[in-house]
Short mmCIF file of C-alpha atoms and ligand atoms in Angstrom, two decimals:
data_model
loop_
_atom_site.label_atom_id
_atom_site.label_comp_id
_atom_site.label_asym_id
_atom_site.label_seq_id
_atom_site.Cartn_x
_atom_site.Cartn_y
_atom_site.Cartn_z
CA UNK A 1 -68.01 9.19 -71.98
CA UNK A 2 -69.67 12.46 -71.07
CA UNK A 3 -68.82 14.82 -68.23
CA UNK A 4 -70.78 15.56 -65.12
CA UNK A 5 -69.31 18.92 -64.15
CA UNK A 6 -70.01 22.13 -66.08
CA UNK A 7 -66.46 23.15 -67.05
CA UNK A 8 -64.79 26.47 -66.27
CA UNK A 9 -63.51 27.85 -69.57
CA UNK A 10 -60.61 30.26 -70.04
CA UNK A 11 -60.18 31.81 -73.47
CA UNK A 12 -56.46 32.55 -73.86
CA UNK A 13 -55.93 35.46 -76.23
CA UNK A 14 -52.45 36.82 -77.08
CA UNK A 15 -52.34 40.50 -78.03
CA UNK A 16 -49.46 42.52 -79.37
CA UNK A 17 -50.10 46.14 -80.33
CA UNK A 18 -53.76 45.46 -80.92
CA UNK A 19 -55.43 48.68 -79.71
CA UNK A 20 -57.25 49.01 -83.02
CA UNK A 21 -58.93 45.62 -82.99
CA UNK A 22 -59.41 44.87 -79.28
CA UNK A 23 -62.39 47.20 -78.68
CA UNK A 24 -64.24 45.34 -81.46
CA UNK A 25 -63.25 41.74 -80.77
CA UNK A 26 -63.44 41.93 -76.95
CA UNK A 27 -67.22 42.48 -77.33
CA UNK A 28 -67.46 39.46 -79.61
CA UNK A 29 -65.51 37.23 -77.19
CA UNK A 30 -67.67 38.41 -74.28
CA UNK A 31 -70.84 37.75 -76.27
CA UNK A 32 -69.67 34.22 -76.99
CA UNK A 33 -68.70 33.57 -73.37
CA UNK A 34 -72.08 34.81 -72.12
CA UNK A 35 -73.92 32.71 -74.67
CA UNK A 36 -72.01 29.57 -73.64
CA UNK A 37 -72.76 30.35 -69.98
CA UNK A 38 -76.46 30.95 -70.75
CA UNK A 39 -76.60 27.66 -72.67
CA UNK A 40 -75.29 25.92 -69.56
CA UNK A 41 -72.24 24.59 -71.46
CA UNK A 42 -69.65 26.37 -69.29
CA UNK A 43 -69.55 27.68 -65.71
CA UNK A 44 -70.34 31.28 -64.74
CA UNK A 45 -66.80 31.90 -63.40
CA UNK A 46 -65.25 31.39 -66.85
CA UNK A 47 -62.89 34.07 -68.14
CA UNK A 48 -61.51 35.79 -71.18
CA UNK A 49 -57.78 35.92 -70.42
CA UNK A 50 -55.87 38.43 -72.51
CA UNK A 51 -52.11 38.08 -72.62
CA UNK A 52 -50.46 41.38 -73.44
CA UNK A 53 -47.22 40.43 -75.15
CA UNK A 54 -45.30 43.57 -74.19
CA UNK A 55 -47.32 45.90 -76.42
CA UNK A 56 -46.05 49.40 -77.01
CA UNK A 57 -49.46 50.95 -77.59
CA UNK A 58 -52.44 51.19 -75.23
CA UNK A 59 -53.34 47.47 -75.38
CA UNK A 60 -52.69 46.89 -71.64
CA UNK A 61 -54.69 49.98 -70.64
CA UNK A 62 -57.58 48.64 -72.72
CA UNK A 63 -57.36 45.22 -71.05
CA UNK A 64 -57.39 46.70 -67.53
CA UNK A 65 -60.33 48.92 -68.49
CA UNK A 66 -62.26 45.88 -69.79
CA UNK A 67 -61.57 43.97 -66.59
CA UNK A 68 -62.98 46.82 -64.51
CA UNK A 69 -66.12 46.95 -66.63
CA UNK A 70 -66.80 43.22 -66.56
CA UNK A 71 -65.05 40.69 -64.31
CA UNK A 72 -65.25 38.06 -67.05
CA UNK A 73 -62.33 39.91 -68.61
CA UNK A 74 -58.93 39.23 -67.07
CA UNK A 75 -55.42 39.93 -68.28
CA UNK A 76 -51.76 39.24 -67.69
CA UNK A 77 -48.91 41.27 -69.02
CA UNK A 78 -45.58 39.96 -70.22
CA UNK A 79 -42.56 41.96 -69.08
CA UNK A 80 -41.57 42.44 -72.73
CA UNK A 81 -42.43 41.20 -76.20
CA UNK A 82 -41.57 37.52 -76.48
CA UNK A 83 -43.57 36.48 -79.51
CA UNK A 84 -46.89 34.82 -80.09
CA UNK A 85 -45.93 31.28 -79.00
CA UNK A 86 -44.54 32.39 -75.65
CA UNK A 87 -47.56 34.61 -75.07
CA UNK A 88 -49.95 31.71 -75.64
CA UNK A 89 -47.87 29.47 -73.36
CA UNK A 90 -47.91 32.12 -70.60
CA UNK A 91 -51.69 32.30 -70.84
CA UNK A 92 -52.14 28.53 -70.84
CA UNK A 93 -49.86 28.05 -67.83
CA UNK A 94 -51.67 30.80 -65.93
CA UNK A 95 -55.01 29.24 -66.79
CA UNK A 96 -54.23 25.58 -66.16
CA UNK A 97 -54.84 25.55 -62.41
CA UNK A 98 -57.77 27.93 -62.54
CA UNK A 99 -60.02 26.23 -65.07
CA UNK A 100 -61.07 22.94 -66.66
CA UNK A 101 -60.64 23.93 -70.30
CA UNK A 102 -58.77 26.58 -72.29
CA UNK A 103 -59.38 27.79 -75.81
CA UNK A 104 -56.51 29.70 -77.36
CA UNK A 105 -57.47 32.08 -80.14
CA UNK A 106 -55.95 35.13 -81.86
CA UNK A 107 -57.40 38.47 -80.89
CA UNK A 108 -57.94 39.81 -84.38
CA UNK A 109 -61.27 38.15 -85.15
CA UNK A 110 -59.85 35.99 -87.96
CA UNK A 111 -60.80 32.72 -86.31
CA UNK A 112 -64.54 32.09 -86.19
CA UNK A 113 -65.63 32.21 -82.54
CA UNK A 114 -68.71 30.18 -83.36
CA UNK A 115 -66.51 27.10 -83.69
CA UNK A 116 -66.16 27.27 -79.90
CA UNK A 117 -69.63 25.74 -79.43
CA UNK A 118 -68.52 22.65 -81.32
CA UNK A 119 -65.21 22.57 -79.47
CA UNK A 120 -66.90 22.63 -76.08
CA UNK A 121 -69.37 20.02 -77.32
CA UNK A 122 -66.47 17.75 -78.33
CA UNK A 123 -64.90 18.23 -74.88
CA UNK A 124 -68.15 17.39 -73.16
CA UNK A 125 -68.26 14.31 -75.37
CA UNK A 126 -64.92 13.13 -73.97
CA UNK A 127 -62.16 14.77 -76.06
CA UNK A 128 -59.26 16.45 -74.31
CA UNK A 129 -57.83 18.40 -77.26
CA UNK A 130 -59.89 19.90 -80.08
CA UNK A 131 -58.01 21.42 -83.01
CA UNK A 132 -59.57 24.29 -84.91
CA UNK A 133 -58.88 23.66 -88.59
CA UNK A 134 -59.67 26.20 -91.25
CA UNK A 135 -61.47 24.65 -94.17
CA UNK A 136 -60.63 27.28 -96.76
CA UNK A 137 -58.24 30.10 -97.37
CA UNK A 138 -60.38 32.24 -99.69
CA UNK A 139 -59.81 35.31 -97.57
CA UNK A 140 -56.02 34.98 -97.64
CA UNK A 141 -54.07 36.49 -100.51
CA UNK A 142 -52.77 34.08 -103.15
CA UNK A 143 -49.26 34.60 -101.81
CA UNK A 144 -50.19 33.88 -98.17
CA UNK A 145 -52.21 30.86 -99.23
CA UNK A 146 -49.43 29.25 -101.24
CA UNK A 147 -46.70 29.97 -98.74
CA UNK A 148 -48.84 28.75 -95.85
CA UNK A 149 -49.72 25.51 -97.61
CA UNK A 150 -46.10 24.97 -98.58
CA UNK A 151 -45.28 25.54 -94.92
CA UNK A 152 -47.44 22.64 -93.65
CA UNK A 153 -46.30 20.25 -96.38
CA UNK A 154 -42.66 21.04 -95.77
CA UNK A 155 -43.09 20.64 -92.00
CA UNK A 156 -44.59 17.19 -92.41
CA UNK A 157 -41.87 16.14 -94.86
CA UNK A 158 -39.30 17.22 -92.32
CA UNK A 159 -40.81 14.99 -89.68
CA UNK A 160 -42.93 17.39 -87.64
CA UNK A 161 -46.31 15.93 -86.86
CA UNK A 162 -48.75 18.80 -87.17
CA UNK A 163 -52.41 19.07 -88.01
CA UNK A 164 -52.86 20.43 -91.53
CA UNK A 165 -54.26 23.99 -91.63
CA UNK A 166 -54.41 24.20 -87.87
CA UNK A 167 -52.80 27.27 -86.36
CA UNK A 168 -53.19 28.02 -82.68
CA UNK A 169 -56.96 28.00 -82.31
CA UNK A 170 -57.59 24.99 -80.10
CA UNK A 171 -59.31 23.71 -77.02
CA UNK A 172 -57.04 22.05 -74.48
CA UNK A 173 -58.24 20.63 -71.18
CA UNK A 174 -56.39 21.35 -67.95
CA UNK A 175 -55.72 17.61 -67.70
CA UNK A 176 -53.60 17.84 -70.87
CA UNK A 177 -51.99 21.09 -69.70
CA UNK A 178 -50.79 19.41 -66.49
CA UNK A 179 -48.82 16.95 -68.63
CA UNK A 180 -47.86 19.61 -71.12
CA UNK A 181 -46.27 21.63 -68.32
CA UNK A 182 -43.63 18.86 -68.17
CA UNK A 183 -42.47 19.75 -71.69
CA UNK A 184 -39.74 22.09 -70.57
CA UNK A 185 -38.31 23.18 -73.91
CA UNK A 186 -37.69 26.87 -74.45
CA UNK A 187 -37.94 26.62 -78.24
CA UNK A 188 -41.68 26.54 -78.63
CA UNK A 189 -43.79 25.31 -81.50
CA UNK A 190 -47.09 24.66 -79.78
CA UNK A 191 -49.03 23.25 -82.70
CA UNK A 192 -46.39 20.55 -83.18
CA UNK A 193 -46.07 19.86 -79.44
CA UNK A 194 -49.67 19.14 -78.53
CA UNK A 195 -49.93 16.08 -80.80
CA UNK A 196 -46.93 14.71 -78.85
CA UNK A 197 -48.76 14.95 -75.53
CA UNK A 198 -51.38 12.50 -76.74
CA UNK A 199 -54.87 12.15 -75.20
CA UNK A 200 -58.08 11.87 -77.14
CA UNK A 201 -58.35 14.61 -79.75
CA UNK A 202 -60.51 15.71 -82.65
CA UNK A 203 -60.82 18.60 -85.10
CA UNK A 204 -63.56 21.11 -85.82
CA UNK A 205 -63.65 23.04 -89.11
CA UNK A 206 -64.24 26.74 -89.55
CA UNK A 207 -63.85 29.46 -92.13
CA UNK A 208 -61.03 31.89 -91.52
CA UNK A 209 -61.99 35.52 -92.05
CA UNK A 210 -59.96 38.61 -92.68
CA UNK A 211 -58.51 40.57 -89.80
CA UNK A 212 -61.17 42.96 -88.45
CA UNK A 213 -58.67 45.79 -87.95
CA UNK A 214 -54.96 46.43 -87.53
CA UNK A 215 -52.33 44.50 -89.48
CA UNK A 216 -50.63 41.12 -89.41
CA UNK A 217 -47.47 40.58 -87.40
CA UNK A 218 -46.51 37.54 -89.44
CA UNK A 219 -44.79 38.63 -92.64
CA UNK A 220 -43.00 36.02 -94.79
CA UNK A 221 -39.74 36.45 -92.90
CA UNK A 222 -41.39 35.52 -89.59
CA UNK A 223 -43.23 32.61 -91.25
CA UNK A 224 -39.95 31.17 -92.48
CA UNK A 225 -38.47 31.73 -89.03
CA UNK A 226 -41.39 29.84 -87.47
CA UNK A 227 -40.99 26.97 -89.92
CA UNK A 228 -37.23 26.67 -89.27
CA UNK A 229 -37.85 26.87 -85.51
CA UNK A 230 -40.64 24.33 -85.69
CA UNK A 231 -38.57 21.83 -87.64
CA UNK A 232 -35.35 22.18 -85.67
CA UNK A 233 -37.21 22.10 -82.35
CA UNK A 234 -39.19 18.99 -83.06
CA UNK A 235 -37.32 16.87 -85.56
CA UNK A 236 -33.79 15.70 -86.35
CA UNK A 237 -34.76 14.68 -89.87
CA UNK A 238 -32.67 17.42 -91.56
CA UNK A 239 -29.55 16.07 -89.84
CA UNK A 240 -30.44 12.53 -90.94
CA UNK A 241 -30.82 13.80 -94.51
CA UNK A 242 -27.38 15.39 -94.28
CA UNK A 243 -25.93 12.13 -93.04
CA UNK A 244 -27.57 10.33 -95.93
CA UNK A 245 -26.26 12.82 -98.47
CA UNK A 246 -22.82 12.71 -96.86
CA UNK A 247 -22.82 8.96 -97.23
CA UNK A 248 -23.79 9.22 -100.87
CA UNK A 249 -21.11 11.85 -101.50
CA UNK A 250 -18.45 9.64 -99.88
CA UNK A 251 -19.50 6.74 -102.09
CA UNK A 252 -19.27 8.91 -105.20
CA UNK A 253 -15.87 10.24 -104.19
CA UNK A 254 -14.61 6.72 -103.64
CA UNK A 255 -15.59 5.89 -107.22
CA UNK A 256 -13.95 9.16 -108.31
CA UNK A 257 -10.71 8.28 -106.53
CA UNK A 258 -10.54 4.82 -108.07
CA UNK A 259 -11.26 6.34 -111.47
CA UNK A 260 -8.50 8.97 -111.16
CA UNK A 261 -5.92 6.50 -109.87
CA UNK A 262 -6.70 4.08 -112.70
CA UNK A 263 -6.53 6.95 -115.24
CA UNK A 264 -3.17 8.02 -113.81
CA UNK A 265 -1.64 4.58 -114.26
CA UNK A 266 -3.10 4.32 -117.74
CA UNK A 267 -1.38 7.64 -118.48
CA UNK A 268 -4.64 9.33 -119.50
CA UNK A 269 -4.54 12.28 -117.10
CA UNK A 270 -5.02 15.66 -118.72
CA UNK A 271 -5.40 19.18 -117.33
CA UNK A 272 -9.01 19.39 -116.09
CA UNK A 273 -9.34 22.76 -114.44
CA UNK A 274 -13.02 23.43 -115.16
CA UNK A 275 -14.36 20.14 -113.89
CA UNK A 276 -12.19 20.41 -110.78
CA UNK A 277 -13.31 23.96 -110.07
CA UNK A 278 -16.98 22.93 -110.38
CA UNK A 279 -16.57 20.05 -107.95
CA UNK A 280 -14.74 22.20 -105.41
CA UNK A 281 -17.42 24.92 -105.55
CA UNK A 282 -20.28 22.47 -105.34
CA UNK A 283 -18.90 20.48 -102.43
CA UNK A 284 -17.84 23.70 -100.66
CA UNK A 285 -21.35 25.11 -100.99
CA UNK A 286 -22.95 21.93 -99.70
CA UNK A 287 -20.61 21.87 -96.73
CA UNK A 288 -21.46 25.44 -95.80
CA UNK A 289 -25.18 24.71 -96.02
CA UNK A 290 -24.89 21.56 -93.93
CA UNK A 291 -22.75 23.28 -91.33
CA UNK A 292 -25.42 25.96 -91.14
CA UNK A 293 -28.16 23.40 -90.51
CA UNK A 294 -26.10 21.64 -87.86
CA UNK A 295 -25.26 25.03 -86.37
CA UNK A 296 -28.98 25.76 -86.08
CA UNK A 297 -29.32 22.68 -83.87
CA UNK A 298 -26.31 23.63 -81.80
CA UNK A 299 -27.88 27.05 -81.28
CA UNK A 300 -31.03 25.35 -80.09
CA UNK A 301 -29.07 23.18 -77.65
CA UNK A 302 -27.33 26.29 -76.35
CA UNK A 303 -30.66 27.98 -75.66
CA UNK A 304 -32.11 24.85 -74.09
CA UNK A 305 -29.18 24.33 -71.72
CA UNK A 306 -29.51 27.87 -70.43
CA UNK A 307 -33.06 27.03 -69.43
CA UNK A 308 -34.19 30.64 -69.16
CA UNK A 309 -37.80 31.32 -68.24
CA UNK A 310 -40.14 31.03 -71.18
CA UNK A 311 -42.25 33.95 -70.05
CA UNK A 312 -42.15 36.57 -67.33
CA UNK A 313 -45.40 38.03 -66.09
CA UNK A 314 -45.12 41.58 -64.85
CA UNK A 315 -48.76 42.36 -64.05
CA UNK A 316 -52.11 40.68 -63.57
CA UNK A 317 -55.56 42.28 -63.51
CA UNK A 318 -57.47 41.91 -60.24
CA UNK A 319 -60.22 39.99 -61.98
CA UNK A 320 -57.92 36.97 -62.28
CA UNK A 321 -58.86 34.70 -59.37
CA UNK A 322 -56.12 33.16 -57.17
CA UNK A 323 -54.89 29.70 -58.16
CA UNK A 324 -56.78 26.85 -56.64
CA UNK A 325 -56.04 23.28 -57.54
CA UNK A 326 -58.84 21.52 -59.34
CA UNK A 327 -60.62 18.74 -57.55
CA UNK A 328 -59.30 15.44 -58.82
CA UNK A 329 -61.54 14.19 -61.62
CA UNK A 330 -64.28 11.99 -60.33
N1 UDP B 401 -48.99 38.26 -81.39
C1 UDP B 401 -48.33 38.24 -80.16
N2 UDP B 401 -47.01 38.55 -80.12
C2 UDP B 401 -46.28 38.87 -81.26
C3 UDP B 401 -46.96 38.85 -82.50
C4 UDP B 401 -48.31 38.54 -82.54
O1 UDP B 401 -48.93 37.96 -79.13
O2 UDP B 401 -45.09 39.14 -81.13
C5 UDP B 401 -50.43 37.93 -81.44
C6 UDP B 401 -51.31 38.91 -82.18
O3 UDP B 401 -51.75 39.96 -81.35
C7 UDP B 401 -52.47 38.05 -82.64
C8 UDP B 401 -51.81 36.68 -82.86
O4 UDP B 401 -50.58 36.73 -82.14
O5 UDP B 401 -53.47 37.88 -81.67
C9 UDP B 401 -51.57 36.36 -84.33
O6 UDP B 401 -50.85 37.42 -84.94
P1 UDP B 401 -51.26 38.01 -86.37
O7 UDP B 401 -52.73 38.17 -86.48
O8 UDP B 401 -50.46 39.25 -86.54
O9 UDP B 401 -50.74 36.89 -87.35
P2 UDP B 401 -51.49 36.27 -88.66
O10 UDP B 401 -52.90 35.95 -88.25
O11 UDP B 401 -51.41 37.31 -89.70
O12 UDP B 401 -50.71 35.04 -89.00
MG1 MG B 402 -54.21 37.24 -87.55
#
């Protein structure tokens, strides 16, 4: 299948305190957009949509200045910092009724923009989702590389279907986004959610570079947070494991009870303080851990039932066209 209409592309780019890097990368994004337009791959009214995630520096002023210079630049501003995932979601939801395809990408120049040609090509060839997958991690530090790889492996073990080495650089068509909008959860883990939506998908491979300027907002603590959120939002496997272990523990204690009762009647019971203390500590520790895991899920349920908005947009640049529903696909 190939498409008849030249698609309108929106690049969705989350930015949080990125005044150092935006002046550099905005030129690169614009260059790419213009090249794709000149090649006839995407429509002239395509946009670069920056999502300012409540930055405290001059990021929003930069975005508005860009949009006045060149109407291909547009921006929305979140009312406060809500984190990367919510920023991307805000951008995608704003874009979905204004375009045919979105490409979400970080604003720091780490993801190779040249992979976009292949992504658009794959879309034109009939795919609805194209995952950007990095094919090496040479530019990451040893520590980042090992923790990140451990992260994907652990996620998959825990029952979260996610594409290995894919972060949030991906092409998603507005057709997919219309269905995705029905996923109402407030605990977001986008890279694990898109595979659940389905539709025809593929991957393109690229080399991940170092940040062009500024510094990372994802230290180890936030990475662990993202992993825990991802797992508890998308999988109940940890609770199943607890149930399994609980079952095993009950079985062992049953054997223990029979053993102690038999020993009692045989008159072989002796003072066994050390062994008893060990068992109490061990079981107590396990129970605390398991309660914690279950508590994590209860916390998630609490947040979900409140159903608060997942993003709040406080401002939009004038270069963002009004919403018009796409013509139904012919
Ligand atoms: N980001 C965001 N909100 C946040 C933190 C980060 O929108 O609260 C954006 C950030 O501007 C960047 C992207 O998310 O475009 C990825 O962040 P970063 O480069 O710091 O993470 P790393 O690439 O080191 O994992
Ligand atoms: Mg980065």
